[in-house]
Short mmCIF file of C-alpha atoms (C1' of nucleotides) in Angstrom, two decimals:
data_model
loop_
_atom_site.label_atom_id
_atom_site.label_comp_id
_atom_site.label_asym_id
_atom_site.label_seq_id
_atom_site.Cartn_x
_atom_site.Cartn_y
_atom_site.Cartn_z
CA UNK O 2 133.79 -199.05 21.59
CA UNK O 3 137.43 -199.26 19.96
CA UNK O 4 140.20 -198.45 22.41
CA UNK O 5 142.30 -197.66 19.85
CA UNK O 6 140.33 -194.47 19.64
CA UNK O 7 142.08 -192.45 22.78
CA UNK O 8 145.71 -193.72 21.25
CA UNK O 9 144.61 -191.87 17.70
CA UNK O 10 142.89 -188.50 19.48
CA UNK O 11 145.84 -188.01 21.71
CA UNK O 12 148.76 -188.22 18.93
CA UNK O 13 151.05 -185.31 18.97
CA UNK O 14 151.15 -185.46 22.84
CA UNK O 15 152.10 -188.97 23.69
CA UNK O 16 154.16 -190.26 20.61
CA UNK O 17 157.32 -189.51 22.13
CA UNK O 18 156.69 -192.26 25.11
CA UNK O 19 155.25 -195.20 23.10
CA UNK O 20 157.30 -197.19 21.55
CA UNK O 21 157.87 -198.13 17.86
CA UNK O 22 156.40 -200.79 17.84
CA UNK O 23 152.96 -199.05 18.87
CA UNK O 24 153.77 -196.04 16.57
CA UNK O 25 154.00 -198.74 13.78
CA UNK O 26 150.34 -200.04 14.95
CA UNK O 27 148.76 -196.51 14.82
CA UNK O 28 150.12 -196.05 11.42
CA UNK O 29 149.55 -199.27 9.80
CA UNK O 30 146.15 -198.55 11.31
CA UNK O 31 145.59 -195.23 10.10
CA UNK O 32 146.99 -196.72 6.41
CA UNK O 33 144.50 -199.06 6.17
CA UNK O 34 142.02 -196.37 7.32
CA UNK O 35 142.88 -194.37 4.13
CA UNK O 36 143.15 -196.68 1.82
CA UNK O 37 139.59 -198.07 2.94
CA UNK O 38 138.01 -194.40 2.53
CA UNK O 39 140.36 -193.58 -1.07
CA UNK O 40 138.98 -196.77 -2.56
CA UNK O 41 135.26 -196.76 -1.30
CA UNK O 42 135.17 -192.87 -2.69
CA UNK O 43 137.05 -194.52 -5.91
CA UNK O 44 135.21 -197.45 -6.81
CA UNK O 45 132.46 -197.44 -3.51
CA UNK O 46 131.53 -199.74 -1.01
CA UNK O 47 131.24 -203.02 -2.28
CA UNK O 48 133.79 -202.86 -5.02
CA UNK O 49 136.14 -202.35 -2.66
CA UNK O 50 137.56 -205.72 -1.66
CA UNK O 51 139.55 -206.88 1.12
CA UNK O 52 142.77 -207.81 -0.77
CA UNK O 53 142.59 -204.19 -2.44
CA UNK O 54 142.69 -202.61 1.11
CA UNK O 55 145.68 -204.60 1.73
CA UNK O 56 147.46 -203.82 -1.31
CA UNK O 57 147.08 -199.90 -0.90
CA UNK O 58 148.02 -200.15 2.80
CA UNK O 59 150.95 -202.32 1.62
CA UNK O 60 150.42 -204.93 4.77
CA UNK O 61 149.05 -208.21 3.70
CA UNK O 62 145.39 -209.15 3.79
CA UNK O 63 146.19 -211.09 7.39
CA UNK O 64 147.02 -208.10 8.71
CA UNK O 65 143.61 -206.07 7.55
CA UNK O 66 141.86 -208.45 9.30
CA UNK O 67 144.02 -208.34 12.57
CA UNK O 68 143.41 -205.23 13.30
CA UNK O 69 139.66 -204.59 12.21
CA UNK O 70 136.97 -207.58 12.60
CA UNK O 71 134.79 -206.80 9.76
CA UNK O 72 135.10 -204.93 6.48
CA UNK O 73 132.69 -202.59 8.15
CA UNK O 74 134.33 -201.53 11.01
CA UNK O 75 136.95 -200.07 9.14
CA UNK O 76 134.96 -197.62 8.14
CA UNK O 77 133.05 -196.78 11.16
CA UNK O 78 134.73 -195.59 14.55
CA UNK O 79 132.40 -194.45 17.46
CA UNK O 80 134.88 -192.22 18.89
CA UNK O 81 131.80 -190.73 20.34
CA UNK O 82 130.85 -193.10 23.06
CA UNK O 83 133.69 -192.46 25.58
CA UNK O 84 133.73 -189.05 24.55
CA UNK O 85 130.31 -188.81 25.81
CA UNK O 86 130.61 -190.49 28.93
CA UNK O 87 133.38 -188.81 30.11
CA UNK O 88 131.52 -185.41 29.90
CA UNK O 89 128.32 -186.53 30.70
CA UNK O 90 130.09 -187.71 34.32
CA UNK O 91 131.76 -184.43 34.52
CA UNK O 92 128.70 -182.77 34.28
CA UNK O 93 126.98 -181.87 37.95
CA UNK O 94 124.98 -184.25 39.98
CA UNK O 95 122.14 -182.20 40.32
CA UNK O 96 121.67 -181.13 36.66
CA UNK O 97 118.54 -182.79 35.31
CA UNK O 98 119.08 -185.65 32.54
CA UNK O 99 117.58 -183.68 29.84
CA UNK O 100 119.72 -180.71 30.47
CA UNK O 101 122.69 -182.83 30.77
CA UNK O 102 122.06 -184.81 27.91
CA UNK O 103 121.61 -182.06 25.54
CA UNK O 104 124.81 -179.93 26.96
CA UNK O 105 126.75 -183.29 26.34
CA UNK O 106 125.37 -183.84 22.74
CA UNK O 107 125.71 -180.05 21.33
CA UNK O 108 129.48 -180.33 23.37
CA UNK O 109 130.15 -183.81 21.36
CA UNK O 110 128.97 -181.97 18.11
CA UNK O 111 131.81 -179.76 18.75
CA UNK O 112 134.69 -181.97 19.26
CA UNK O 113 133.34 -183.97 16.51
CA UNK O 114 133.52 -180.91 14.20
CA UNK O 115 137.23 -180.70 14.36
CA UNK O 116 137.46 -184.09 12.46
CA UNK O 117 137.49 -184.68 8.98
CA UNK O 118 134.90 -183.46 7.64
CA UNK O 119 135.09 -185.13 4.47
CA UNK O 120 135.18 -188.77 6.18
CA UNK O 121 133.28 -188.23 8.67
CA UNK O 122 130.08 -187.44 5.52
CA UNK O 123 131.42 -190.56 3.85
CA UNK O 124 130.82 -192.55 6.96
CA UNK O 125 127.48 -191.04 7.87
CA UNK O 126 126.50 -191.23 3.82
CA UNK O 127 127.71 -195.05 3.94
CA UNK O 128 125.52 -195.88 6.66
CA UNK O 129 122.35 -194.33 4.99
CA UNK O 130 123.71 -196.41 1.71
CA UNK O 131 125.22 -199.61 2.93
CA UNK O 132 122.98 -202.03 4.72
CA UNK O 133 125.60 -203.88 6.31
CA UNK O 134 127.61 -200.53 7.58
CA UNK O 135 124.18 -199.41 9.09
CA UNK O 136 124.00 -202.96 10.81
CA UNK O 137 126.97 -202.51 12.54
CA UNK O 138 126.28 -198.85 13.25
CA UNK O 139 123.00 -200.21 14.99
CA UNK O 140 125.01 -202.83 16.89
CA UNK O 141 127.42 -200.12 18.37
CA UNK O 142 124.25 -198.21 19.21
CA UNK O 143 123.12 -200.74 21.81
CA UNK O 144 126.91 -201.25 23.45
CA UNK O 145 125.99 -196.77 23.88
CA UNK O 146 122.77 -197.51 25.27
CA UNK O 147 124.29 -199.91 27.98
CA UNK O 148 126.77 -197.11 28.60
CA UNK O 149 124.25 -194.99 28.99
CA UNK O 150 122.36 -197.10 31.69
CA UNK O 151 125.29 -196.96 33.72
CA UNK O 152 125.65 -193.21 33.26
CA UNK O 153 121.96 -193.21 34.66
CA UNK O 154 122.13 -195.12 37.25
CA UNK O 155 124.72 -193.17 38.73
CA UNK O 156 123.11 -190.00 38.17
CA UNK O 157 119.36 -191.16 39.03
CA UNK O 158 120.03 -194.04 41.57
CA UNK O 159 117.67 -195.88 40.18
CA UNK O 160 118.69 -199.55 38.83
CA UNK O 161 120.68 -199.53 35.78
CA UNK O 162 119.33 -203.29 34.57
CA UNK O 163 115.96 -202.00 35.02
CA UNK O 164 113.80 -202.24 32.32
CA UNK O 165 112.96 -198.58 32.74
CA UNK O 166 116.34 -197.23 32.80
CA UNK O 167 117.22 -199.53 29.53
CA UNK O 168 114.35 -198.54 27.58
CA UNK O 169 114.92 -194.89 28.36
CA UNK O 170 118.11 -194.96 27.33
CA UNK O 171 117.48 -196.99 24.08
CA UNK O 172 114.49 -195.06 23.09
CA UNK O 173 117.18 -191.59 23.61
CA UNK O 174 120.19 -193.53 21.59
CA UNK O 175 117.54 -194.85 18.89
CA UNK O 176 116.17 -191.25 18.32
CA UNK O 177 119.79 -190.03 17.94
CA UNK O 178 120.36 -192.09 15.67
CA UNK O 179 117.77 -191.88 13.56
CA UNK O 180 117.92 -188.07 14.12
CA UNK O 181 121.68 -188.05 12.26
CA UNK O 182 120.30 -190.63 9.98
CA UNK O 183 117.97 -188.30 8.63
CA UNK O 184 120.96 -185.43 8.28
CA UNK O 185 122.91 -187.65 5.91
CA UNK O 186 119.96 -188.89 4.25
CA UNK O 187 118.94 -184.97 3.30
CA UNK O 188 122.50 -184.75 2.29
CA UNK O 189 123.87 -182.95 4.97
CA UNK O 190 121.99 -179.90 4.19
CA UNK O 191 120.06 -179.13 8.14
CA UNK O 192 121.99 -177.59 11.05
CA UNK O 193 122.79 -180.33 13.09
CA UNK O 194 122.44 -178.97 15.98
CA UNK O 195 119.20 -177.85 16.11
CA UNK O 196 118.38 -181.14 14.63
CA UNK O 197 119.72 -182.72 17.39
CA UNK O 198 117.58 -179.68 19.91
CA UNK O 199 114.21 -181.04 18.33
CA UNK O 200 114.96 -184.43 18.69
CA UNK O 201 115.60 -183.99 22.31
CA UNK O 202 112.63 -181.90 22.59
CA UNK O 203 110.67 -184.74 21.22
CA UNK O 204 112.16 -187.14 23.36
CA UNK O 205 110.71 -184.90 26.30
CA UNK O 206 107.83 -183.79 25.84
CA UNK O 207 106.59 -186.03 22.63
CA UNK O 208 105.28 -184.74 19.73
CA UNK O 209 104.39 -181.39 19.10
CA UNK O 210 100.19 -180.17 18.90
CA UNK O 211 97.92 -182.34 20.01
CA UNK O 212 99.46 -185.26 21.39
CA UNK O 213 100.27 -186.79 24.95
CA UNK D 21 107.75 -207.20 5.69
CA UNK D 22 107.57 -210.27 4.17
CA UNK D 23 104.66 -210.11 2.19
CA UNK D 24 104.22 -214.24 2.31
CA UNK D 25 103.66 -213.95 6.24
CA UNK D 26 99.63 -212.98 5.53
CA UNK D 27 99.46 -216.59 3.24
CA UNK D 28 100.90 -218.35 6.19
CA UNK D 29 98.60 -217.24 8.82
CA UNK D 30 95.32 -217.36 6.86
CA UNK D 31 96.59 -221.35 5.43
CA UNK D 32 93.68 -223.20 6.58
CA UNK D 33 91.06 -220.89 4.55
CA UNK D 34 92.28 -220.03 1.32
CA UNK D 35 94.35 -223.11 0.56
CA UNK D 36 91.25 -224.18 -1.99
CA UNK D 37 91.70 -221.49 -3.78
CA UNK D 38 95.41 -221.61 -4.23
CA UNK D 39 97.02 -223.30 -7.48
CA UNK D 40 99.08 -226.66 -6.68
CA UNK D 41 102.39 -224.40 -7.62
CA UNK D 42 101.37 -222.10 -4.59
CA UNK D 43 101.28 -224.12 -2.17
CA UNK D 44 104.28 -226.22 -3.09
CA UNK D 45 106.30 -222.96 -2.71
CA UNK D 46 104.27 -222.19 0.56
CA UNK D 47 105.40 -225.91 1.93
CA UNK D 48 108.73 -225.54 0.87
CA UNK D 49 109.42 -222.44 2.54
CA UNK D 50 107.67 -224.38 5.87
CA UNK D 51 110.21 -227.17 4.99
CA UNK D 52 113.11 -224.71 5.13
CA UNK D 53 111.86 -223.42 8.36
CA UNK D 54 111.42 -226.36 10.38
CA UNK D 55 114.65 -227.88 9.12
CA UNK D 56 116.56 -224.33 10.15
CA UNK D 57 114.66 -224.15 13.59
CA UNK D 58 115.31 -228.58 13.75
CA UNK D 59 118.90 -228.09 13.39
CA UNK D 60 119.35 -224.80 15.01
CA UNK D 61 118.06 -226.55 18.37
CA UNK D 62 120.51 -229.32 17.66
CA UNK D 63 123.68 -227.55 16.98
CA UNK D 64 123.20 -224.18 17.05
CA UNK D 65 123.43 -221.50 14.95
CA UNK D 66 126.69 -220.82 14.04
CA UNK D 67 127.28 -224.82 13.08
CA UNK D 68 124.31 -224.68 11.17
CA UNK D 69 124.98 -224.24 7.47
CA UNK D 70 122.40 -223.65 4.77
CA UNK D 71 124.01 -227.00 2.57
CA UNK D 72 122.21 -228.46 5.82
CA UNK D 73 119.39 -226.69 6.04
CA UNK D 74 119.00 -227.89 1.96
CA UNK D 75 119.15 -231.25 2.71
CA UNK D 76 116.97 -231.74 5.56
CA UNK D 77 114.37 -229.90 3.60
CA UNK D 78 114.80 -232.29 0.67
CA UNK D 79 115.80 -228.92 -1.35
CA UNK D 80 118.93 -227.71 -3.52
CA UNK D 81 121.18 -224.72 -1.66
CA UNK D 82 120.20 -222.45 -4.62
CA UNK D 83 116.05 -223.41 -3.51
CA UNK D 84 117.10 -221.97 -0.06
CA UNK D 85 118.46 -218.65 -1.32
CA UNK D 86 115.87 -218.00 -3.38
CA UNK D 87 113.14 -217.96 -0.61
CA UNK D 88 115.15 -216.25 2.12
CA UNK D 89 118.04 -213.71 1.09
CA UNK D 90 119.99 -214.46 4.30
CA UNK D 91 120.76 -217.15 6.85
CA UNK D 92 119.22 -215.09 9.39
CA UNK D 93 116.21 -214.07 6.99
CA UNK D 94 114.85 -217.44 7.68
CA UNK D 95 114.37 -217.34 11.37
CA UNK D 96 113.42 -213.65 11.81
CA UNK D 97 109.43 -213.51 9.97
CA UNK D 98 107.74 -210.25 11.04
CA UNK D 99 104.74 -210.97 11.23
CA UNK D 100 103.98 -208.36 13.55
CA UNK D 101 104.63 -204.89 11.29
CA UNK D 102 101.60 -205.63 9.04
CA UNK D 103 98.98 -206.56 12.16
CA UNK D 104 100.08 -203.52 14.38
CA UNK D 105 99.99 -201.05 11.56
CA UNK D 106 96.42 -202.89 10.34
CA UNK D 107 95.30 -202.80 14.40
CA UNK D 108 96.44 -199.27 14.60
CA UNK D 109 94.67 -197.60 11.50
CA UNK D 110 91.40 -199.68 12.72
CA UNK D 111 91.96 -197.37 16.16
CA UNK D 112 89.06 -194.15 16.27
CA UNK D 113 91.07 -191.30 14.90
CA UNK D 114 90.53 -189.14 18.00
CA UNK D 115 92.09 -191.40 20.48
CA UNK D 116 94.95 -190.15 21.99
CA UNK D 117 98.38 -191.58 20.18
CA UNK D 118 99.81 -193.60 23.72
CA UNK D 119 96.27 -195.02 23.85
CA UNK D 120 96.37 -196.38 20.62
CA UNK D 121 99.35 -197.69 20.90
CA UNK D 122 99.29 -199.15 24.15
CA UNK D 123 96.16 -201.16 23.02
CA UNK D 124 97.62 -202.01 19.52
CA UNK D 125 100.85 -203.76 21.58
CA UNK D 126 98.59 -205.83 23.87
CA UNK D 127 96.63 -206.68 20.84
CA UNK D 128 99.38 -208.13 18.82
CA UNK D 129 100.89 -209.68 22.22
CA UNK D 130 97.55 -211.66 22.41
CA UNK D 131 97.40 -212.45 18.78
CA UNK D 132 101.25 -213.95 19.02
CA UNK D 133 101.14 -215.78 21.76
CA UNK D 134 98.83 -217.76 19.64
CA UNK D 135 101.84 -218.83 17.66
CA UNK D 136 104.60 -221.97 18.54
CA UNK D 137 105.72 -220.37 21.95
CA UNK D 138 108.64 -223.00 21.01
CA UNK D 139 109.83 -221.33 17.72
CA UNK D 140 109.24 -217.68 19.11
CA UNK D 141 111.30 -218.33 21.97
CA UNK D 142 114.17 -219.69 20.17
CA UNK D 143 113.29 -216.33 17.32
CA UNK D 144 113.92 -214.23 20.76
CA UNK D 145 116.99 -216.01 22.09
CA UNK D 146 118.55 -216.04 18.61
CA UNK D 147 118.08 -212.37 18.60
CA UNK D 148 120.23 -212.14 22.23
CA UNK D 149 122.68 -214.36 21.53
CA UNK D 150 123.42 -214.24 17.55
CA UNK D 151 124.69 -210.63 16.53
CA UNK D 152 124.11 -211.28 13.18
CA UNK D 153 120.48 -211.87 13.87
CA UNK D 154 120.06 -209.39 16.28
CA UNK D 155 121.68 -206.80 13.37
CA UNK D 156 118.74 -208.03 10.66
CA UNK D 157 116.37 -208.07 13.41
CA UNK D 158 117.86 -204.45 14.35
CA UNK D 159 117.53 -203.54 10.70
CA UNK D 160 113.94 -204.92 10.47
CA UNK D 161 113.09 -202.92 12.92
CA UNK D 162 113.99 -199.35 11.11
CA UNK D 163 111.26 -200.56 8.18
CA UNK D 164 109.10 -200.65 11.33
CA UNK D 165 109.72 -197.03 12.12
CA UNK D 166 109.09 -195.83 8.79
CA UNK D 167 105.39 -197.54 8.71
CA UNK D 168 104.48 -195.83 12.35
CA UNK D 169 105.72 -192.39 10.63
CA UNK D 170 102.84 -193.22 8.07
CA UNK D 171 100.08 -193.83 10.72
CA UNK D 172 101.58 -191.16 12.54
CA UNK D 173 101.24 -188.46 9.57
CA UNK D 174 98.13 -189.73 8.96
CA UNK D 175 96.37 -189.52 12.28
CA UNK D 176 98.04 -186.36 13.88
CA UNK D 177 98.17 -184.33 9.94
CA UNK D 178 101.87 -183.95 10.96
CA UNK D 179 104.47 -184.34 8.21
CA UNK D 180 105.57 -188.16 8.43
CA UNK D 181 109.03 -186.84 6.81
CA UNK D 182 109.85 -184.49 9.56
CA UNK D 183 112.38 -185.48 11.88
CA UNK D 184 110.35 -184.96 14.71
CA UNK D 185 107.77 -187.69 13.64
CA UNK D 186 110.72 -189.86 12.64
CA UNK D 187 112.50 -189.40 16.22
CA UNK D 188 109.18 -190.40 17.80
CA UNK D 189 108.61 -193.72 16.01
CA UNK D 190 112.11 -194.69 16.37
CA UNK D 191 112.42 -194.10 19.99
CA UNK D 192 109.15 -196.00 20.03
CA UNK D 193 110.18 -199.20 18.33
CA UNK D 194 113.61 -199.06 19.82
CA UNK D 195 112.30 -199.16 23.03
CA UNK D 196 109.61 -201.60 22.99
CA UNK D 197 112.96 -203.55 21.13
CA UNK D 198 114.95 -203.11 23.96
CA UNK D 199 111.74 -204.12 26.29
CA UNK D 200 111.77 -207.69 24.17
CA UNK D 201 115.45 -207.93 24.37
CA UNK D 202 115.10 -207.59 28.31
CA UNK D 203 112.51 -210.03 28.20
CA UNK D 204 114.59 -212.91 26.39
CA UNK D 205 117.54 -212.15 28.36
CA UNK D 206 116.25 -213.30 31.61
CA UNK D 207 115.06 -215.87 30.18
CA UNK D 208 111.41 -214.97 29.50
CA UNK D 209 110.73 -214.93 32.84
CA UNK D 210 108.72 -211.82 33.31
CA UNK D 211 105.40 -210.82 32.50
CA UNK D 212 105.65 -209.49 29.39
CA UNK D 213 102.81 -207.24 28.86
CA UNK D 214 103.39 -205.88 32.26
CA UNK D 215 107.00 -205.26 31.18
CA UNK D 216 105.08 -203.44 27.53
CA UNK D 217 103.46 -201.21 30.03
CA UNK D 218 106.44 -199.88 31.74
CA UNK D 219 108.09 -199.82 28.74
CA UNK D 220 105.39 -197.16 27.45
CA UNK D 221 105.00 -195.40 31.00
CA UNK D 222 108.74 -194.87 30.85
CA UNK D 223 108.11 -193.25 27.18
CA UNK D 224 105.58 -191.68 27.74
CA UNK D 225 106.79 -190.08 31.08
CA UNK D 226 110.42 -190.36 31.64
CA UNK D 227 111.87 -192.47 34.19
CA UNK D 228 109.81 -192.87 36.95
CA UNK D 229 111.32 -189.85 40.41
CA UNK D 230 113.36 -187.78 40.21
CA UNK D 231 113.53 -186.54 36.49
CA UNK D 232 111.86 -185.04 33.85
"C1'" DA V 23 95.16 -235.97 -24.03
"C1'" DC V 24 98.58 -233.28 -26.13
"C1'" DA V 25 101.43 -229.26 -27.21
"C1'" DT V 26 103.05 -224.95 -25.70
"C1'" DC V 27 104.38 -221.53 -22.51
"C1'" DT V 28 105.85 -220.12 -17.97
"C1'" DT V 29 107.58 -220.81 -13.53
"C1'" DT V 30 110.42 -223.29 -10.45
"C1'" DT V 31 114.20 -225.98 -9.57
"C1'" DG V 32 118.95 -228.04 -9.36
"C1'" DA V 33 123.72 -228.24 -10.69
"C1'" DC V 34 127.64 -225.72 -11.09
"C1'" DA V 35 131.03 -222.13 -11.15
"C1'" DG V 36 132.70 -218.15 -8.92
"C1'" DC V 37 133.47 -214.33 -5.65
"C1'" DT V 38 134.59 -212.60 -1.19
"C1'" DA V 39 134.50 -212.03 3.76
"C1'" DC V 40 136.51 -214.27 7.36
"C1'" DT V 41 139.30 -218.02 10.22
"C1'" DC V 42 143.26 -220.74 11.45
"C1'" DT V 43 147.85 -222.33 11.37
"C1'" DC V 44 152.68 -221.89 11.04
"C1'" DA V 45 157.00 -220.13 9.68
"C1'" DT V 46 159.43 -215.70 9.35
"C1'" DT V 47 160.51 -211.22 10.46
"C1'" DT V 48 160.76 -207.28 13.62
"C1'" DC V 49 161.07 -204.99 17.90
"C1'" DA V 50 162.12 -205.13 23.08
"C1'" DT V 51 165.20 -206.42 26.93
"C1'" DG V 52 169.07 -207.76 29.75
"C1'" DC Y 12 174.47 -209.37 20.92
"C1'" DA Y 13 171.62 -213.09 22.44
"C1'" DT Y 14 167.16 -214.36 23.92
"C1'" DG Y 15 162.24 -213.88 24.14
"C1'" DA Y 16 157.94 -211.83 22.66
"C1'" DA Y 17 155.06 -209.74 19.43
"C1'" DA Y 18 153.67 -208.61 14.73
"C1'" DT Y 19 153.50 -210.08 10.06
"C1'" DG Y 20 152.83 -212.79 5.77
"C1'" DA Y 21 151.63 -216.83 3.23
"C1'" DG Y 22 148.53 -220.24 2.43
"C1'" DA Y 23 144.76 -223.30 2.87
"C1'" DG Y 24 140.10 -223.75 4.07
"C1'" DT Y 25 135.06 -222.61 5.22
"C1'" DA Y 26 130.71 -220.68 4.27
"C1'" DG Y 27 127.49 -217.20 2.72
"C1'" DC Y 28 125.84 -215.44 -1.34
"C1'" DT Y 29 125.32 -214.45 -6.64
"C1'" DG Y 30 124.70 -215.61 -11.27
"C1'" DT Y 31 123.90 -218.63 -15.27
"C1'" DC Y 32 121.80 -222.28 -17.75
"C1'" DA Y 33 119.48 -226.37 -18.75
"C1'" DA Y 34 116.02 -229.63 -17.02
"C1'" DA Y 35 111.66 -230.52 -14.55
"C1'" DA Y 36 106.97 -229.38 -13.15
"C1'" DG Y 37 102.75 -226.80 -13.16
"C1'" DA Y 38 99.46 -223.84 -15.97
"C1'" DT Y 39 96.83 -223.08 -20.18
"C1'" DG Y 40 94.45 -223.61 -24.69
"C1'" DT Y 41 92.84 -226.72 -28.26
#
DNA sequence: ACATCTTTTGACAGCTACTCTCATTTCATG
DNA sequence: CATGAAATGAGAGTAGCTGTCAAAAGATGT
């Protein structure tokens, strides 16, 4: 969703050709980053205010606001969605979806595990917490769901405006998401990614025993 | 989820019984409504501000707040969580789940069509266009997940904590979400109980070919 | 009908996220 | 080094939302 994302994963390679002026975005970025996540594990979400962002970042409120929309979206980044799209289109055209999707999700788990693991639980924990951070969590999830239709209409042919296509990929997105939701909400405690292998086996085949 | 929704719809036969004080607050919160929906059509959301709203419905700003805790609170009523999950438990416990829930969708369809087709339109438009509606309305429909993993637990003996009853409720509503969404976006053109049914083919069975 | 108690309301003050404008500073370019 | 473009900061303003407190209105008992 945020282009800014590629800029930030890609770092040590490309600082040398960008400018200062875009090395000073990236880090003004990244400061107001950290002093969003120092404060909210200081003080916590709501405490936190705008003008105390800007202080600890040492840019002016203005600025705060120039480079993130809401309060929330500091906090949350879907890295996730391009990263997903790119391998799901690398993947081969005569894979079937399910098999696709779940080599793409255990191979996003991976990437995703070389971040910080320390924000990245804050961020998950603050959208269990935070109704407004969950919001906007659940907004990004239906910009990944449109991704997704055009990922499947590629793949399947069939129409990606369809009502079918959409409401598969919602329904897959939604489950996801609710699937990581209830990871931070047991504290972290499951194996993701076998969370994530009987939530796609849901999504399949339905519910275990006697059901459809 | 709002628990007033119930002393709405059943107005005409219990308003005997009520004491003058209830059904002030029950006309009030009708006043609110028809001044947000009045003014909504006139200017449009975004221009519409709750000083307004207060005035037209011959009520102080603070009288707003206190019956709906947000802006968008007052347009978005679920009405519908209570009647499914009431249709649903009335369901014989041995039908199959889709069954059940195939009926219990064309069941509440029927029963809110009986409702101003004006005022749910606009609901359903607000919900496309507004993001901060569509986020409550987003949020809303989480509460409705966790009410399905009740009926769920209770009619299959599966744990409704597990995340594979979880996944399955929330890929439910967020698909029969995204089906709605559809719906309003073109303009409510389409037929929507047809558009219910593909919606629960598609979840039932995958997409429709070449897949899964 | 009156007094008392409780609930509801309105007025007001206050906080904060967020927007907009404009002057100033900072980097890029020839 | 001069000129142009982009980023920043300062400030004012809007609106959603919260909390408090005193006044008004309905409920209740005698």
């Amino acid at each position: 969703m945020n282009p800014m994302t590629a800029a930030q994963r890609t770092t040590p390679a490309d600082r040398p050709q960008l400018g200062l002026r875009e090395r000073k975005k990236i880090k003004t970025r990244e400061a107001i980053r950290a002093a969003t996540y120092g404060l909210i594990k200081e003080q916590g979400y709501d405490a936190t205010t705008i003008d105390q962002i800007a202080e600890r970042a040492e840019v002016s409120p203005s600025t705060v606001f120039r480079y993130f929309p809401t309060k929330e979206d500091i906090v949350l980044t879907d890295e996730y969605d391009a990263l997903i799209m790119e391998e799901l289109s690398a993947r081969p055209a005569d894979e079937p979806w399910p098999e696709s999707i779940r080599y793409v999700m255990h191979r996003a788990l991976a990437l995703g595990a070389k971040d910080d693991i320390e924000v990245s639980r804050l961020r998950s924990r603050l959208t269990v917490e935070v109704p407004a951070v969950r919001s906007r969590m659940m907004e990004s999830m239906s910009v990944t769901g449109r991704m997704l239709c055009q990922a499947i209409g590629e793949r399947t042919g069939l129409d990606p405006e369809s009502v079918e296509v959409r409401v598969y990929a919602m329904s897959l997105v939604g489950g996801l998401m609710e699937a990581s939701l209830y990871w931070a909400e047991r504290g972290h405690t499951d194996d993701f990614p076998e969370l994530i292998d009987r939530t796609l086996d849901v999504l399949q085949h339905g519910l275990p025993q006697r059901n459809s």
